[in-house]
Tab-separated table of C-alpha atoms in Angstrom:
chain	number	residue	atom	x	y	z
A	49	UNK	CA	125.235	257.210	-68.958
A	50	UNK	CA	127.932	256.836	-66.135
A	51	UNK	CA	127.764	259.010	-62.997
A	52	UNK	CA	130.523	261.451	-62.834
A	53	UNK	CA	131.376	263.102	-59.823
A	54	UNK	CA	132.879	266.368	-61.434
A	55	UNK	CA	129.533	267.708	-62.333
A	56	UNK	CA	128.385	268.339	-58.803
A	57	UNK	CA	130.788	271.013	-57.918
A	58	UNK	CA	129.223	273.775	-55.906
A	59	UNK	CA	125.739	271.987	-55.534
A	60	UNK	CA	126.051	271.848	-51.782
A	61	UNK	CA	127.062	275.356	-51.589
A	62	UNK	CA	124.198	276.699	-53.695
A	63	UNK	CA	121.706	274.547	-51.595
A	64	UNK	CA	123.124	276.031	-48.406
A	65	UNK	CA	122.836	279.476	-49.726
A	66	UNK	CA	119.321	278.897	-50.676
A	67	UNK	CA	118.479	277.642	-47.047
A	68	UNK	CA	120.657	279.938	-45.205
A	69	UNK	CA	118.035	282.966	-44.886
A	70	UNK	CA	115.382	280.668	-43.792
A	71	UNK	CA	117.742	279.212	-41.078
A	72	UNK	CA	118.643	282.652	-39.905
A	73	UNK	CA	114.940	283.876	-39.925
A	74	UNK	CA	114.188	280.823	-37.764
A	75	UNK	CA	117.115	281.460	-35.270
A	76	UNK	CA	116.186	285.161	-35.029
A	77	UNK	CA	112.559	284.224	-34.469
A	78	UNK	CA	113.302	281.832	-31.758
A	79	UNK	CA	115.618	284.547	-30.027
A	80	UNK	CA	112.945	287.087	-30.242
A	81	UNK	CA	110.188	284.947	-29.134
A	82	UNK	CA	111.987	283.851	-26.048
A	83	UNK	CA	112.636	287.338	-24.966
A	84	UNK	CA	109.051	288.554	-25.392
A	85	UNK	CA	107.899	285.208	-23.552
A	86	UNK	CA	110.183	286.062	-20.686
A	87	UNK	CA	109.208	289.716	-20.665
A	88	UNK	CA	105.426	288.615	-20.622
A	89	UNK	CA	105.943	286.156	-17.761
A	90	UNK	CA	107.849	288.861	-15.850
A	91	UNK	CA	104.962	291.338	-16.372
A	92	UNK	CA	102.396	288.634	-15.508
A	93	UNK	CA	104.176	288.023	-12.244
A	94	UNK	CA	104.514	291.707	-11.474
A	95	UNK	CA	100.648	292.031	-11.970
A	96	UNK	CA	99.974	289.181	-9.775
A	97	UNK	CA	102.078	290.467	-7.018
A	98	UNK	CA	100.726	293.934	-7.187
A	99	UNK	CA	97.171	292.569	-7.179
A	100	UNK	CA	98.201	290.551	-4.045
A	101	UNK	CA	99.427	293.654	-2.326
A	102	UNK	CA	96.520	295.759	-3.195
A	103	UNK	CA	94.116	292.928	-1.933
A	104	UNK	CA	96.114	292.973	1.383
A	105	UNK	CA	96.346	296.734	1.674
A	106	UNK	CA	92.523	297.123	1.101
A	107	UNK	CA	91.489	300.680	2.113
A	108	UNK	CA	94.830	301.709	3.682
A	109	UNK	CA	96.176	304.940	2.489
A	110	UNK	CA	99.280	304.477	0.572
A	111	UNK	CA	98.500	300.866	-0.831
A	112	UNK	CA	98.640	302.170	-4.501
A	113	UNK	CA	102.206	303.483	-3.945
A	114	UNK	CA	103.187	300.057	-2.300
A	115	UNK	CA	101.841	298.281	-5.252
A	116	UNK	CA	103.466	300.636	-7.885
A	117	UNK	CA	106.881	300.138	-6.000
A	118	UNK	CA	106.463	296.371	-6.003
A	119	UNK	CA	105.732	296.151	-9.574
A	120	UNK	CA	108.645	298.441	-10.385
A	121	UNK	CA	110.905	296.020	-8.349
A	122	UNK	CA	109.420	292.790	-10.072
A	123	UNK	CA	110.287	293.905	-13.356
A	124	UNK	CA	113.740	292.241	-13.904
A	125	UNK	CA	116.327	291.528	-16.630
A	126	UNK	CA	115.807	290.935	-19.479
A	127	UNK	CA	112.748	292.945	-18.954
A	128	UNK	CA	113.230	296.600	-18.045
A	129	UNK	CA	110.907	298.679	-15.771
A	130	UNK	CA	111.624	301.648	-17.948
A	131	UNK	CA	109.482	299.975	-20.540
A	132	UNK	CA	106.498	299.997	-18.322
A	133	UNK	CA	103.947	302.287	-19.908
A	134	UNK	CA	101.111	302.378	-17.309
A	135	UNK	CA	99.603	300.565	-14.374
A	136	UNK	CA	95.871	300.518	-13.786
A	137	UNK	CA	94.318	299.633	-10.394
A	138	UNK	CA	90.639	298.978	-10.590
A	139	UNK	CA	87.389	297.573	-8.909
A	140	UNK	CA	86.851	294.252	-10.646
A	141	UNK	CA	83.986	291.891	-10.940
A	142	UNK	CA	84.476	288.052	-10.255
A	143	UNK	CA	85.768	287.520	-13.678
A	144	UNK	CA	88.347	290.262	-13.477
A	145	UNK	CA	86.658	292.841	-15.649
A	146	UNK	CA	86.479	296.501	-14.627
A	147	UNK	CA	83.304	297.738	-12.928
A	148	UNK	CA	82.208	301.080	-14.374
A	149	UNK	CA	84.819	303.840	-14.361
A	150	UNK	CA	86.268	302.871	-10.962
A	151	UNK	CA	89.822	302.884	-11.860
A	152	UNK	CA	93.194	304.624	-11.161
A	153	UNK	CA	95.568	304.946	-13.962
A	154	UNK	CA	99.205	305.661	-13.301
A	155	UNK	CA	101.552	306.535	-16.197
A	156	UNK	CA	105.124	305.916	-15.767
A	157	UNK	CA	106.238	309.591	-15.943
A	158	UNK	CA	107.133	312.167	-13.174
A	159	UNK	CA	107.016	310.844	-9.740
A	160	UNK	CA	104.542	310.268	-6.863
A	161	UNK	CA	105.516	310.336	-3.181
A	162	UNK	CA	103.283	308.813	-0.379
A	163	UNK	CA	103.181	307.390	3.064
A	164	UNK	CA	102.382	303.772	3.953
A	165	UNK	CA	102.465	302.878	7.604
A	166	UNK	CA	105.142	305.612	8.441
A	167	UNK	CA	107.447	304.981	5.488
A	168	UNK	CA	107.675	307.291	2.730
A	169	UNK	CA	107.597	305.623	-0.688
A	170	UNK	CA	108.662	307.517	-4.051
A	171	UNK	CA	107.563	305.876	-7.356
A	172	UNK	CA	108.146	307.072	-10.929
A	173	UNK	CA	104.522	307.278	-11.784
A	174	UNK	CA	101.924	309.871	-12.119
A	175	UNK	CA	98.279	309.455	-11.288
A	176	UNK	CA	96.322	310.428	-14.449
A	177	UNK	CA	92.901	309.056	-13.719
A	178	UNK	CA	91.468	308.726	-10.267
A	179	UNK	CA	88.309	306.829	-10.017
A	180	UNK	CA	89.206	304.167	-7.350
A	181	UNK	CA	91.229	305.551	-4.491
A	182	UNK	CA	92.228	303.515	-1.402
A	183	UNK	CA	89.382	305.097	0.654
A	184	UNK	CA	86.733	303.978	-1.911
A	185	UNK	CA	87.749	300.305	-1.546
A	186	UNK	CA	85.579	297.890	0.564
A	187	UNK	CA	87.395	295.723	2.947
A	188	UNK	CA	84.438	294.970	5.149
A	189	UNK	CA	82.650	291.387	4.934
A	190	UNK	CA	79.125	292.972	5.413
A	191	UNK	CA	79.897	295.398	2.626
A	192	UNK	CA	80.193	299.130	2.491
A	193	UNK	CA	76.969	300.380	0.948
A	194	UNK	CA	76.303	301.422	-2.670
A	195	UNK	CA	77.403	298.707	-4.964
A	196	UNK	CA	79.915	297.324	-2.463
A	197	UNK	CA	77.757	294.412	-1.025
A	198	UNK	CA	80.902	292.544	0.195
A	199	UNK	CA	84.679	292.981	-0.007
A	200	UNK	CA	85.830	294.306	-3.280
A	201	UNK	CA	87.850	292.434	-5.838
A	202	UNK	CA	90.700	294.681	-7.024
A	203	UNK	CA	92.366	294.255	-10.288
A	204	UNK	CA	95.847	295.443	-11.461
A	205	UNK	CA	96.624	295.859	-15.173
A	206	UNK	CA	100.185	296.326	-16.087
A	207	UNK	CA	101.090	297.599	-19.745
A	208	UNK	CA	104.504	296.894	-21.144
A	209	UNK	CA	106.331	297.828	-24.312
A	210	UNK	CA	108.804	295.148	-25.545
A	211	UNK	CA	111.322	296.494	-28.156
A	212	UNK	CA	112.870	294.236	-30.517
A	213	UNK	CA	116.390	293.253	-29.657
A	214	UNK	CA	117.590	292.194	-33.085
A	215	UNK	CA	117.764	294.783	-36.000
A	216	UNK	CA	116.268	292.095	-38.401
A	217	UNK	CA	113.093	291.923	-36.254
A	218	UNK	CA	112.986	295.709	-36.226
A	219	UNK	CA	111.905	295.718	-39.937
A	220	UNK	CA	108.463	294.624	-38.747
A	221	UNK	CA	108.018	297.587	-36.412
A	222	UNK	CA	109.603	298.835	-33.347
A	223	UNK	CA	108.260	296.173	-30.973
A	224	UNK	CA	105.075	294.856	-29.432
A	225	UNK	CA	102.955	296.417	-26.511
A	226	UNK	CA	101.028	294.011	-24.251
A	227	UNK	CA	99.174	293.996	-20.834
A	228	UNK	CA	98.745	291.411	-18.103
A	229	UNK	CA	95.812	291.623	-15.757
A	230	UNK	CA	95.169	289.885	-12.414
A	231	UNK	CA	92.259	290.375	-9.958
A	232	UNK	CA	92.263	289.300	-6.387
A	233	UNK	CA	89.701	289.550	-3.701
A	234	UNK	CA	90.278	292.083	-1.023
A	235	UNK	CA	91.192	290.797	2.420
A	236	UNK	CA	88.622	291.787	4.998
A	237	UNK	CA	90.026	293.944	7.614
A	238	UNK	CA	89.168	292.731	11.251
């Protein structure tokens, strides 16, 4: 039977129509994944920066406000500081795990004003759980008594809610919530 070209009209169009939804799904998935990955990296950087400041501040009053302010300023586009849910500052073990109930939880609602080295700082957070205030932190190499045998390790956990950017991805739900944690050894005060 001889090959006739006339019988193949529309075959390419049908094949394209069958593959188009999969191609669009792949493109939307890549777009959403890239924004989630960027937000995750931004939140991780903010957690590291906050942990470093908490370690440098040690037991100085106002350190938590300074940490919250820095985290707020570190969350940059395409991530948004409005999507931060809470920040937790806690006494950590060497592996970064929380020790007991020693933690401060700050929800992103209301506002808190405090002083740090003569500068007034206002942050859009409210302290909801206080179990590890600045004055409780040990920044003395020889220890501070109790369970503080040496300088503390302070952890900062930032919880962020990423909302899907494309309406197609919203079919799976409103978004994804994730947390990034960093622990840093407190700098001893001399």
